[in-house]
Amino acid sequence: MQFLTPLFLTGLLAIAIPLWFHLIRKEHALRIPFSSLMYVPPKEIKLVRRQQLRQWPLFLLRLLLVVVLVLAFSRPYWKRFSGTWSSSSLARVVLLDNSFSMRAGNRWSTARTMAEREIRSAPRGSEITLAVVSDRVDILSEPGEPAEALLAKLKQVQPSYRATRLDQGIQMAGDVLKQSRMGNREIVLVSDFQKNGLHFSSWNIPEGIGLRALSVPSVVDNLFIEDVQAPAEIYQGTAERQVTGSPASAVEPARPEDFVVRIQNAGGSDIQDIPVELRLDDHLIQSQRVTIRAKSSRSIHFRAPDLPDKPLMRFAASAGVPDALPEDNQFFFTVHRREKIPVVLSAEGPALLFLREAMNSPGVPWDLKTDLSAALLKKARVLILHDPASIPSYVSDWVSNGGSLLIFSGARSGEGLKSTLLPVTPHGSRILRRERDEPLSLADIQWQHPAFQVFADQQKRYFSGVHFYGYTEAQAKADGKVLARLKSDSPALVEGKFGRGDVLWFASSASNDWNDFALRPAFLPFVQNIVGYLSGARRESASLRVGDRIDLTLWGSSGVAVIDPKGQRLAVPEDRQFVEAQQPGFYEVRYSRLTDYIGVNIPAAESNLESEPVQQIQARAQSAQAAAAEVSAASLEHRQSWWRFLLLFVVLVMLGEWMLADLFYGKNSPIAR
């Protein structure tokens, strides 16, 4: 017998308690008041130094109670049981890599044969679990299902188009095996062990669980289209364009030829004179023949075609070369043609300069006017007011009929602006002294709101340096939604409804008199995202990758249908506002009797087929786990769980001790008292 927590064996010293009670503790004579001892004959009392042991059964029962209780807390287990358990019971998770790289050559058929062999070779009574892993994990069976059922499910599994993340599958398999009471537990990982998907630092193999790596044939040579740089949107009168995939402020001069196809040759030999084609709505419009050297990439420039007068154009770039993975020789993307959105700006002084520069940045879809009038406002979709002393009635009517209003507060509006369309009740301006007082910053920001969503990944970087020295103290109305606060707990950005229109109120100005916001990098994307949100402008990407989510809220809150590249209508649960892209090609989005398209492509890193040798995989696995040949002490003790039976025995002993003590002493004995 061995013990998991042998330190508790020191509790055996507690056997001194029943020894003291039965052998050392003296009994004291009971004094009873009596009227007279005249007629009571005297009797000599023999004094003893210690108690004589008279209740042997009770004494032994109490010793047994202490010993059993100490053993239970010491967590005993028998090492000799481990060999019997390991040879007669097996829990195995067959983890099959079904990422896109497994489509290369005959990898998939070989991998399924290996998985089938692992299922068939398990001893009768084993717990076998079948699972597939890419950048997500799908458990296909429950432990203990018959081998025939597992083999039937294995035949139905197909490789996906998703990226590789083997660490997630190992984590899942470890969690499954930790729940098993079998003596032998192992993960069998069948994969190509693509280097881009290993993530060794995240491997977490629980102690006592083994891992065997089975590698499929190596395929290295592959050519693929890594990316296409093209304008996602084209606006009338745009002199410059925004680069696809860049932040809102990253622009470069427009060039007609800037349809750039980037191709990578991941193989070890040059590829000569291959055709690279650019298609528009399935029609070939341009083609080039190029040579790409081994282990290198090349950017191919296509002159932008004469685009048809259509709101949406579907493009596809392709490389005509037969290789291991023909699916990644294509790249799908879209270009939208949109009319600029009319926006009216009413501001003065530095605020006019800052806001106009932010709104006139290259690539933005705004047609900005700076003269506020009732006639001009009728054609506008968004109105920006900076520090208004009052709001004209025609502005309130315009908002009530569906217009969108953005208000920056200031010295005039902070003191006396009263309007029913405001989502707040102003209480006056608060000015801090820059030389003496500590400036305020934004807090409690709702990062998922479109106004701040662009900053969600790097929150502190953008707003930690923005300082506010002046602001309008206010209280949000009951229907006002606070999107951000100042450190003083006063609302900083509040959203509200007025009639059929939307109103956003900002507690400080857009100039540098009350803050330094306009001088910080966050100001430009902040203004553009707010105006884009109020105008309803969609800023969807030209293309996505398999595994990305398609945000359906861009096309409305309801009544949106999605058709995948194979023509299958996808079921969208009512409680979800997105679907995951599972295949490369064009996804069709139907909304309000209109149709939009989104290009979806293979994850670029998945097309590089360079693999890690299986010997190195096994070596790294052993460094991340305990030896699989021997069940750990903690695992063995957990399975045997003798302490549970010992605690049950303790309860029975305590019950017997109580009954025996009552029999010896009785309820009215001096000792019982």
XYZ file of C-alpha atoms in Angstrom:
673
model
C 0.000 0.000 0.000
C 1.130 3.529 -0.813
C -0.296 6.905 0.137
C -0.949 9.981 -2.005
C -0.746 12.329 1.027
C 1.454 10.480 3.527
C 1.835 13.557 5.714
C -1.585 12.841 7.170
C -0.177 9.627 8.717
C 1.135 11.820 11.513
C -2.500 11.876 12.626
C -1.946 8.378 14.059
C -0.633 10.200 17.132
C -4.292 10.830 17.893
C -4.556 7.247 19.242
C -3.283 8.799 22.471
C -6.788 10.194 22.999
C -8.547 6.842 23.638
C -5.455 5.654 25.590
C -5.723 8.646 27.889
C -9.446 8.233 28.245
C -9.311 4.528 29.137
C -5.973 4.094 30.994
C -4.804 7.417 32.417
C -7.863 9.500 33.054
C -8.990 9.154 36.721
C -12.579 8.734 37.714
C -13.751 11.216 40.314
C -16.047 10.028 43.117
C -19.521 11.341 42.959
C -20.543 13.266 46.119
C -24.197 12.798 47.127
C -25.654 14.813 50.015
C -27.073 12.506 52.769
C -28.697 13.224 56.154
C -26.563 10.955 58.356
C -23.896 8.224 57.998
C -24.411 6.916 61.566
C -25.815 3.587 60.487
C -23.631 3.130 57.353
C -20.728 0.699 58.019
C -17.305 2.115 57.065
C -15.482 0.614 54.087
C -11.881 0.972 53.087
C -11.347 2.522 49.620
C -8.342 1.301 47.684
C -6.696 4.141 45.803
C -5.068 3.443 42.408
C -2.783 5.708 40.350
C -4.488 4.982 37.033
C -7.644 3.549 35.525
C -7.769 -0.186 34.829
C -8.867 -1.209 31.331
C -12.301 -2.749 31.677
C -14.083 -1.967 28.335
C -11.790 -3.720 25.861
C -14.267 -3.779 22.917
C -15.005 -0.065 23.255
C -11.295 0.769 23.570
C -10.397 -1.191 20.428
C -13.316 0.327 18.496
C -12.133 3.848 19.304
C -8.569 3.003 18.268
C -9.949 1.618 14.989
C -11.937 4.818 14.435
C -8.802 6.979 14.683
C -6.711 4.689 12.468
C -9.323 4.421 9.703
C -9.963 8.178 9.695
C -6.220 8.889 9.328
C -5.913 6.345 6.512
C -8.818 7.923 4.653
C -7.153 11.355 4.702
C -3.827 9.808 3.635
C -5.471 8.609 0.336
C -4.166 5.000 0.071
C -3.748 3.113 -3.185
C -2.170 -0.151 -4.321
C 0.527 0.061 -6.958
C 0.139 -3.572 -7.949
C -3.347 -2.795 -9.319
C -1.919 -0.493 -12.002
C -0.500 -3.313 -14.078
C -3.808 -5.165 -14.073
C -5.744 -2.062 -15.059
C -3.324 -1.054 -17.852
C -3.413 -4.441 -19.519
C -7.155 -4.947 -19.331
C -8.641 -1.484 -20.017
C -8.013 1.197 -22.611
C -9.382 4.674 -23.261
C -8.296 6.113 -26.613
C -9.162 9.305 -28.472
C -8.550 9.004 -32.213
C -7.952 12.620 -33.236
C -8.060 13.084 -37.006
C -6.755 16.276 -38.627
C -9.326 17.394 -41.234
C -7.858 20.808 -42.070
C -7.464 21.990 -45.672
C -3.855 20.810 -45.991
C -5.061 17.201 -45.575
C -6.607 17.462 -49.070
C -3.134 17.383 -50.654
C -2.325 14.243 -52.651
C -3.512 11.034 -50.962
C -3.155 12.377 -47.430
C -6.822 12.082 -46.549
C -7.325 8.498 -47.704
C -4.155 7.481 -45.858
C -5.252 9.289 -42.699
C -8.649 7.563 -42.680
C -6.969 4.177 -43.115
C -4.719 4.917 -40.116
C -7.695 6.005 -38.002
C -9.634 2.896 -39.003
C -6.718 0.702 -37.941
C -6.570 2.379 -34.521
C -10.281 1.792 -33.984
C -10.146 -1.866 -35.004
C -7.011 -2.665 -32.966
C -8.491 -1.586 -29.629
C -9.210 -4.485 -27.207
C -12.797 -5.447 -26.542
C -14.334 -3.252 -23.851
C -12.159 -0.226 -24.656
C -13.534 3.316 -24.668
C -12.793 4.773 -28.119
C -13.690 8.367 -29.000
C -13.503 9.715 -32.562
C -12.913 13.438 -33.143
C -11.723 15.724 -35.943
C -9.676 18.894 -35.520
C -8.935 21.909 -37.709
C -9.215 25.378 -36.196
C -12.144 23.921 -34.270
C -12.814 20.523 -32.699
C -15.792 18.274 -33.455
C -16.383 15.189 -31.279
C -18.101 12.618 -33.488
C -18.816 9.899 -30.909
C -19.292 9.193 -27.252
C -16.812 6.973 -25.336
C -17.806 3.328 -25.503
C -19.675 3.334 -28.825
C -19.303 0.090 -30.821
C -16.459 -0.045 -33.316
C -18.917 -0.546 -36.186
C -20.634 2.758 -35.372
C -17.296 4.574 -35.207
C -16.199 3.157 -38.567
C -19.491 4.222 -40.162
C -18.985 7.778 -38.896
C -15.372 7.755 -40.051
C -16.430 6.976 -43.635
C -18.667 10.059 -43.665
C -15.959 12.483 -42.507
C -14.468 14.741 -45.179
C -11.577 17.222 -44.983
C -12.599 20.828 -44.484
C -11.237 24.072 -45.900
C -10.308 25.409 -42.472
C -6.933 26.204 -40.903
C -4.941 23.905 -38.569
C -4.852 24.258 -34.752
C -3.747 20.905 -33.337
C -3.340 22.286 -29.812
C -7.103 22.747 -29.515
C -7.704 19.094 -30.386
C -5.100 17.897 -27.868
C -6.731 20.026 -25.171
C -10.137 18.508 -25.926
C -8.788 14.943 -26.016
C -7.065 15.450 -22.681
C -10.311 16.703 -21.123
C -12.169 13.627 -22.403
C -9.558 11.170 -21.128
C -9.326 12.806 -17.702
C -12.920 11.703 -17.125
C -12.145 8.083 -17.981
C -11.520 5.475 -15.278
C -9.576 3.203 -17.615
C -6.011 2.333 -16.673
C -4.437 2.984 -20.075
C -5.270 6.330 -21.686
C -3.839 7.695 -24.899
C -4.358 10.212 -27.693
C -3.719 8.990 -31.235
C -3.161 12.040 -33.444
C -3.339 11.436 -37.214
C -2.112 14.504 -39.109
C 0.292 15.934 -41.655
C 1.744 18.035 -38.778
C 1.837 21.199 -40.827
C 4.265 23.619 -39.185
C 1.869 26.573 -39.334
C -0.716 24.763 -37.221
C 1.302 23.103 -34.447
C 1.488 25.845 -31.753
C 3.636 23.712 -29.441
C 3.576 26.305 -26.650
C -0.156 25.610 -26.157
C 0.103 21.821 -25.982
C -1.287 20.674 -22.649
C -1.233 16.896 -22.174
C -2.427 15.834 -18.695
C -0.173 13.624 -16.616
C -0.609 9.916 -17.225
C -2.030 10.357 -20.744
C 0.089 9.226 -23.680
C 0.228 10.632 -27.187
C 1.105 8.722 -30.359
C 1.691 10.719 -33.528
C 0.865 9.115 -36.879
C 2.036 11.112 -39.878
C 0.566 10.935 -43.388
C 2.786 11.144 -46.511
C 4.688 14.391 -46.934
C 3.709 16.764 -49.764
C 5.752 19.945 -50.055
C 5.291 21.430 -53.531
C 2.309 23.749 -53.816
C 1.569 27.069 -55.486
C -1.227 29.276 -54.200
C -2.649 32.788 -54.433
C -1.834 34.399 -51.127
C -3.847 37.610 -51.458
C -5.342 40.120 -53.874
C -5.075 43.845 -53.287
C -8.056 45.615 -54.802
C -10.482 48.397 -53.830
C -13.418 47.006 -51.860
C -15.542 50.030 -52.781
C -15.446 52.629 -55.538
C -17.127 56.000 -55.037
C -17.908 58.562 -57.651
C -15.317 61.348 -57.615
C -12.836 59.487 -55.389
C -9.290 60.673 -56.101
C -7.633 58.170 -53.808
C -8.651 54.806 -52.514
C -8.357 52.894 -49.298
C -6.176 49.780 -49.361
C -8.091 46.574 -48.648
C -7.292 45.244 -45.183
C -5.693 48.493 -43.939
C -6.885 50.722 -41.070
C -9.337 53.476 -41.918
C -6.549 56.056 -42.103
C -4.154 54.050 -44.329
C -4.380 55.275 -47.936
C -2.244 55.455 -50.997
C -2.607 57.297 -54.330
C -5.051 55.667 -56.719
C -3.426 53.809 -59.592
C -5.448 52.235 -62.429
C -3.275 49.121 -62.498
C -3.494 48.420 -58.765
C -5.267 45.124 -58.995
C -2.342 43.232 -57.416
C -2.334 39.436 -57.233
C 0.257 38.002 -54.845
C 1.281 34.392 -55.623
C 3.543 32.203 -53.522
C 5.492 29.127 -54.597
C 6.000 26.990 -51.478
C 7.738 24.198 -53.378
C 11.399 23.466 -53.939
C 11.497 24.005 -57.719
C 10.787 26.906 -60.069
C 7.444 27.055 -61.857
C 7.831 28.277 -65.410
C 5.446 30.229 -67.622
C 2.157 29.719 -65.767
C -0.987 31.658 -66.786
C -2.474 34.036 -64.213
C -5.976 35.210 -65.100
C -8.345 37.889 -63.840
C -12.048 37.261 -64.341
C -15.036 39.530 -63.880
C -18.376 37.774 -63.368
C -16.901 34.567 -64.858
C -15.604 36.354 -67.977
C -11.872 36.476 -68.686
C -10.742 40.099 -68.880
C -6.941 39.909 -68.495
C -4.196 37.277 -68.439
C -0.440 37.175 -67.886
C 2.175 34.427 -68.011
C 4.760 34.483 -65.246
C 7.593 32.460 -63.718
C 7.860 32.051 -59.943
C 11.041 30.812 -58.343
C 11.152 28.171 -55.619
C 10.383 29.231 -52.058
C 9.435 32.754 -53.112
C 6.434 34.936 -53.874
C 5.618 37.415 -56.625
C 3.197 40.313 -57.018
C 1.478 40.529 -60.398
C -0.077 43.862 -61.380
C -3.212 43.942 -63.488
C -4.438 47.142 -65.090
C -7.878 47.891 -63.691
C -10.499 47.122 -66.332
C -13.237 49.418 -67.513
C -15.726 48.573 -64.815
C -19.353 48.246 -65.839
C -21.946 50.533 -64.360
C -23.068 47.944 -61.833
C -23.421 48.260 -58.044
C -21.548 44.984 -57.476
C -18.801 43.196 -59.413
C -17.481 39.716 -58.664
C -13.816 39.118 -59.439
C -11.734 35.948 -59.364
C -7.973 35.624 -59.841
C -6.619 32.199 -60.778
C -3.277 30.528 -61.495
C -3.370 27.745 -64.058
C -0.980 25.196 -62.619
C -1.720 21.563 -61.645
C -0.512 20.949 -58.103
C -1.436 19.176 -54.881
C -4.147 21.672 -53.903
C -5.994 23.182 -56.884
C -8.573 24.874 -54.613
C -6.078 27.507 -53.391
C -5.112 28.495 -56.941
C -8.121 30.850 -56.969
C -8.961 33.990 -55.029
C -12.458 35.523 -54.877
C -13.229 39.174 -54.134
C -15.864 41.802 -54.814
C -15.879 45.488 -55.736
C -18.882 47.653 -54.880
C -19.759 50.828 -56.722
C -21.531 53.251 -54.424
C -22.838 56.773 -54.511
C -21.335 59.143 -51.985
C -23.501 59.838 -48.960
C -24.480 63.508 -48.464
C -23.347 64.844 -45.084
C -23.782 68.394 -43.749
C -21.278 69.888 -41.281
C -22.039 73.008 -39.251
C -18.990 74.193 -37.294
C -16.671 77.177 -36.841
C -13.006 77.864 -36.143
C -10.592 74.998 -35.408
C -13.441 72.516 -35.054
C -14.443 73.111 -38.683
C -10.864 72.450 -39.781
C -10.481 69.250 -37.733
C -13.861 67.763 -38.677
C -13.588 68.697 -42.353
C -10.140 67.085 -42.620
C -11.404 63.923 -40.927
C -14.464 63.725 -43.190
C -12.537 64.491 -46.389
C -9.920 61.770 -45.870
C -9.176 59.759 -49.033
C -11.433 56.814 -49.712
C -14.363 57.908 -47.520
C -17.874 57.721 -48.980
C -19.033 61.198 -47.915
C -20.163 64.134 -50.014
C -19.508 66.848 -47.432
C -21.248 70.248 -47.395
C -20.538 72.932 -44.808
C -23.508 75.279 -45.335
C -26.490 74.389 -43.172
C -29.865 75.209 -44.676
C -33.288 73.607 -44.748
C -33.045 72.932 -48.491
C -29.606 71.311 -48.238
C -30.594 69.286 -45.202
C -33.468 67.634 -47.076
C -30.940 65.821 -49.295
C -28.542 64.894 -46.451
C -28.413 61.679 -44.482
C -26.232 62.917 -41.586
C -25.907 66.329 -39.901
C -22.946 67.230 -37.679
C -23.467 70.167 -35.313
C -20.561 71.565 -33.312
C -21.321 73.626 -30.204
C -24.754 74.879 -31.304
C -26.322 77.636 -29.165
C -29.730 76.465 -30.393
C -31.163 73.916 -32.774
C -33.459 75.163 -35.550
C -36.920 73.672 -35.718
C -36.373 72.371 -39.245
C -33.481 70.274 -37.894
C -35.788 68.685 -35.314
C -38.360 67.945 -38.020
C -35.669 66.434 -40.253
C -34.407 64.149 -37.455
C -37.940 63.150 -36.546
C -38.505 62.051 -40.151
C -35.472 59.739 -40.139
C -32.351 61.923 -40.255
C -29.246 61.218 -38.162
C -27.636 63.886 -35.981
C -24.200 64.069 -34.324
C -23.686 66.870 -31.759
C -20.359 67.953 -30.265
C -20.838 70.014 -27.124
C -18.963 73.215 -26.315
C -19.059 76.454 -24.349
C -22.338 77.678 -25.895
C -24.265 74.419 -25.974
C -23.021 73.359 -22.568
C -24.579 76.306 -20.805
C -27.916 76.940 -22.469
C -28.752 74.322 -25.094
C -32.205 72.920 -24.427
C -33.861 70.650 -26.937
C -36.205 67.712 -26.757
C -34.179 65.788 -29.325
C -31.112 65.587 -27.055
C -30.654 62.184 -25.377
C -29.321 63.981 -22.266
C -30.273 66.788 -19.897
C -27.289 69.225 -19.760
C -26.304 70.678 -16.355
C -23.618 73.128 -17.483
C -19.966 73.222 -18.486
C -17.056 72.057 -16.324
C -13.609 73.502 -17.062
C -10.353 72.183 -15.575
C -7.122 74.150 -15.324
C -4.461 72.510 -17.439
C -1.618 73.649 -15.178
C -3.163 72.474 -11.915
C -5.942 69.923 -12.405
C -5.567 66.345 -13.558
C -7.273 65.798 -16.946
C -10.093 63.344 -17.428
C -10.125 60.363 -19.786
C -12.769 58.073 -21.234
C -13.994 55.096 -19.218
C -16.699 52.397 -19.395
C -16.458 52.330 -23.196
C -18.867 50.003 -25.007
C -16.289 48.459 -27.334
C -18.794 46.378 -29.304
C -20.701 49.441 -30.472
C -19.857 50.425 -34.090
C -18.475 53.752 -32.867
C -15.705 51.953 -30.951
C -15.565 48.503 -32.558
C -12.577 49.397 -34.731
C -10.556 50.008 -31.541
C -11.671 46.878 -29.667
C -8.474 44.877 -30.248
C -6.127 47.641 -29.023
C -8.252 49.579 -26.580
C -5.616 51.218 -24.383
C -3.373 52.211 -27.272
C -5.894 54.614 -28.795
C -7.614 56.297 -25.844
C -5.124 56.208 -22.966
C -3.494 59.433 -24.157
C -6.699 61.407 -24.844
C -7.141 64.126 -22.189
C -10.289 66.180 -21.496
C -10.075 69.551 -19.706
C -13.578 70.770 -20.538
C -16.889 68.979 -20.873
C -20.624 69.368 -20.458
C -21.938 67.691 -17.357
C -25.219 65.972 -18.140
C -27.587 63.213 -17.169
C -28.731 60.633 -19.712
C -32.462 60.435 -20.285
C -34.364 57.252 -19.579
C -34.218 56.120 -23.213
C -30.624 57.297 -23.732
C -27.892 54.673 -24.118
C -24.538 55.663 -22.569
C -21.723 54.413 -24.846
C -18.843 55.949 -22.854
C -18.257 57.933 -19.697
C -15.608 60.288 -18.380
C -13.610 59.447 -15.270
C -15.894 61.849 -13.402
C -18.745 59.383 -14.171
C -20.485 61.971 -16.347
C -21.691 60.624 -19.735
C -19.265 61.238 -22.585
C -21.143 59.704 -25.552
C -24.891 59.047 -25.460
C -27.135 57.592 -28.149
C -30.851 58.219 -28.378
C -33.876 58.132 -30.681
C -35.999 61.103 -31.748
C -38.954 60.097 -33.826
C -37.600 57.888 -36.605
C -34.126 59.422 -36.413
C -30.956 58.772 -34.420
C -29.025 61.237 -32.259
C -25.480 60.919 -30.862
C -24.316 63.490 -28.305
C -20.645 63.962 -27.367
C -19.880 65.785 -24.108
C -16.807 67.694 -25.355
C -15.771 69.646 -28.419
C -14.005 68.603 -31.629
C -11.400 71.376 -31.349
C -8.336 71.571 -29.109
C -9.767 74.084 -26.640
C -11.470 71.563 -24.336
C -9.350 68.487 -25.095
C -6.542 67.116 -27.233
C -8.747 64.476 -28.886
C -8.468 66.027 -32.363
C -4.664 65.783 -32.125
C -4.675 62.049 -31.383
C -4.684 59.152 -33.903
C -8.053 57.904 -32.623
C -9.941 61.036 -33.687
C -10.135 60.338 -37.434
C -11.414 56.712 -37.278
C -13.694 57.690 -34.372
C -15.440 60.397 -36.418
C -15.593 58.271 -39.556
C -17.027 55.254 -37.735
C -19.694 57.336 -36.016
C -20.745 59.000 -39.270
C -20.668 55.644 -41.048
C -22.864 54.166 -38.332
C -25.370 57.041 -38.494
C -25.498 56.996 -42.288
C -25.994 53.234 -42.470
C -22.985 52.814 -44.770
C -21.767 49.222 -44.911
C -18.030 48.705 -44.888
C -17.835 45.009 -45.680
C -14.532 43.521 -46.754
C -13.695 42.663 -50.339
C -13.062 39.097 -49.169
C -13.025 36.886 -46.083
C -11.265 33.650 -45.148
C -12.792 30.276 -44.371
C -13.577 30.288 -40.654
C -14.419 34.006 -40.558
C -17.868 35.142 -39.538
C -20.243 36.876 -41.929
C -21.933 39.617 -39.899
C -25.560 39.646 -41.030
C -26.351 42.893 -39.213
C -24.705 44.717 -42.128
C -27.781 43.856 -44.194
C -30.447 44.424 -41.563
C -31.712 42.909 -38.348
C -34.064 40.338 -39.904
C -35.126 38.711 -43.148
C -31.563 37.981 -44.337
C -30.922 34.741 -46.252
C -27.475 33.278 -46.989
C -26.658 30.908 -49.880
C -23.288 29.113 -49.808
C -21.031 28.621 -52.880
C -22.652 25.241 -53.585
C -26.114 26.802 -53.776
C -27.301 25.526 -50.389
C -29.410 27.853 -48.263
C -27.905 28.129 -44.776
C -30.088 27.929 -41.691
C -29.562 30.983 -39.475
C -30.893 30.608 -35.890
C -32.952 33.526 -34.644
C -30.599 34.131 -31.715
C -27.553 34.471 -34.017
C -26.617 37.373 -36.277
C -23.767 35.708 -38.128
C -22.808 32.609 -40.083
C -19.378 31.006 -40.387
C -17.831 30.759 -43.829
C -17.055 27.066 -44.415
C -16.134 26.934 -48.126
C -14.203 29.032 -50.639
C -16.218 30.878 -53.263
C -18.960 33.498 -53.332
C -21.578 33.559 -50.566
C -24.851 35.113 -51.674
C -26.700 37.366 -49.216
C -30.342 38.127 -49.956
C -32.011 41.015 -48.143
C -34.932 43.354 -48.844
C -35.376 41.858 -52.341
C -31.728 42.698 -53.104
C -28.653 40.493 -53.496
C -25.099 40.971 -52.308
C -22.023 38.732 -52.566
C -19.016 38.059 -50.344
C -15.828 36.374 -51.554
C -14.427 33.711 -49.209
C -10.951 32.210 -49.620
C -8.665 29.547 -48.152
C -6.538 30.701 -45.164
C -3.194 31.570 -46.756
C -1.064 29.894 -44.074
C -2.867 26.591 -44.685
C -1.478 26.330 -48.222
C 2.137 26.073 -47.086
C 2.482 22.305 -46.750
C 5.820 22.165 -44.951
C 5.548 19.581 -42.154
C 7.349 18.805 -38.914
C 9.011 15.349 -38.769
C 6.985 12.908 -36.719
C 10.044 12.081 -34.548
C 10.197 15.693 -33.401
C 6.449 15.698 -32.763
C 6.781 12.628 -30.527
C 9.765 14.127 -28.698
C 7.903 17.362 -28.023
C 4.856 15.412 -26.885
C 6.907 13.481 -24.354
C 8.352 16.704 -23.003
C 4.819 18.042 -22.541
C 3.446 15.027 -20.651
C 4.251 12.292 -18.148
C 5.346 8.864 -19.388
C 2.422 6.999 -20.898
C 3.637 3.559 -19.810
C 2.914 4.159 -16.153
C -0.249 5.510 -14.638
C 0.519 8.393 -12.281
C -0.038 8.071 -8.538
C -2.734 10.753 -8.562
C -4.561 9.113 -11.460
C -4.333 5.661 -9.898
C -5.532 6.862 -6.515
C -8.379 8.752 -8.201
C -9.559 5.597 -9.947
C -9.310 3.358 -6.877
C -10.834 5.917 -4.477
C -10.334 3.790 -1.365
C -10.781 6.878 0.803
C -14.485 6.904 -0.032
C -14.940 3.386 1.324
C -12.828 4.219 4.375
C -15.006 7.243 5.171
C -18.090 5.057 4.874
C -16.446 2.580 7.255
C -15.685 5.475 9.656
C -19.386 6.309 9.788
C -20.231 2.694 10.593
C -17.543 2.551 13.308
C -18.839 5.783 14.871
C -22.333 4.343 14.953
C -21.037 1.141 16.598
C -18.988 3.161 19.118
C -22.040 5.150 20.112
C -24.148 2.035 20.628
C -21.386 0.233 22.579
C -20.677 3.258 24.802
C -24.356 3.509 25.642
C -24.380 -0.188 26.537
C -21.341 0.069 28.864
C -22.020 3.339 30.631
C -25.701 3.984 30.322
C -27.255 7.375 29.890
C -27.060 8.227 33.615
C -23.529 7.061 34.417
C -21.049 9.603 35.780
C -18.738 9.082 32.874
C -21.523 9.627 30.366
C -22.173 12.940 32.024
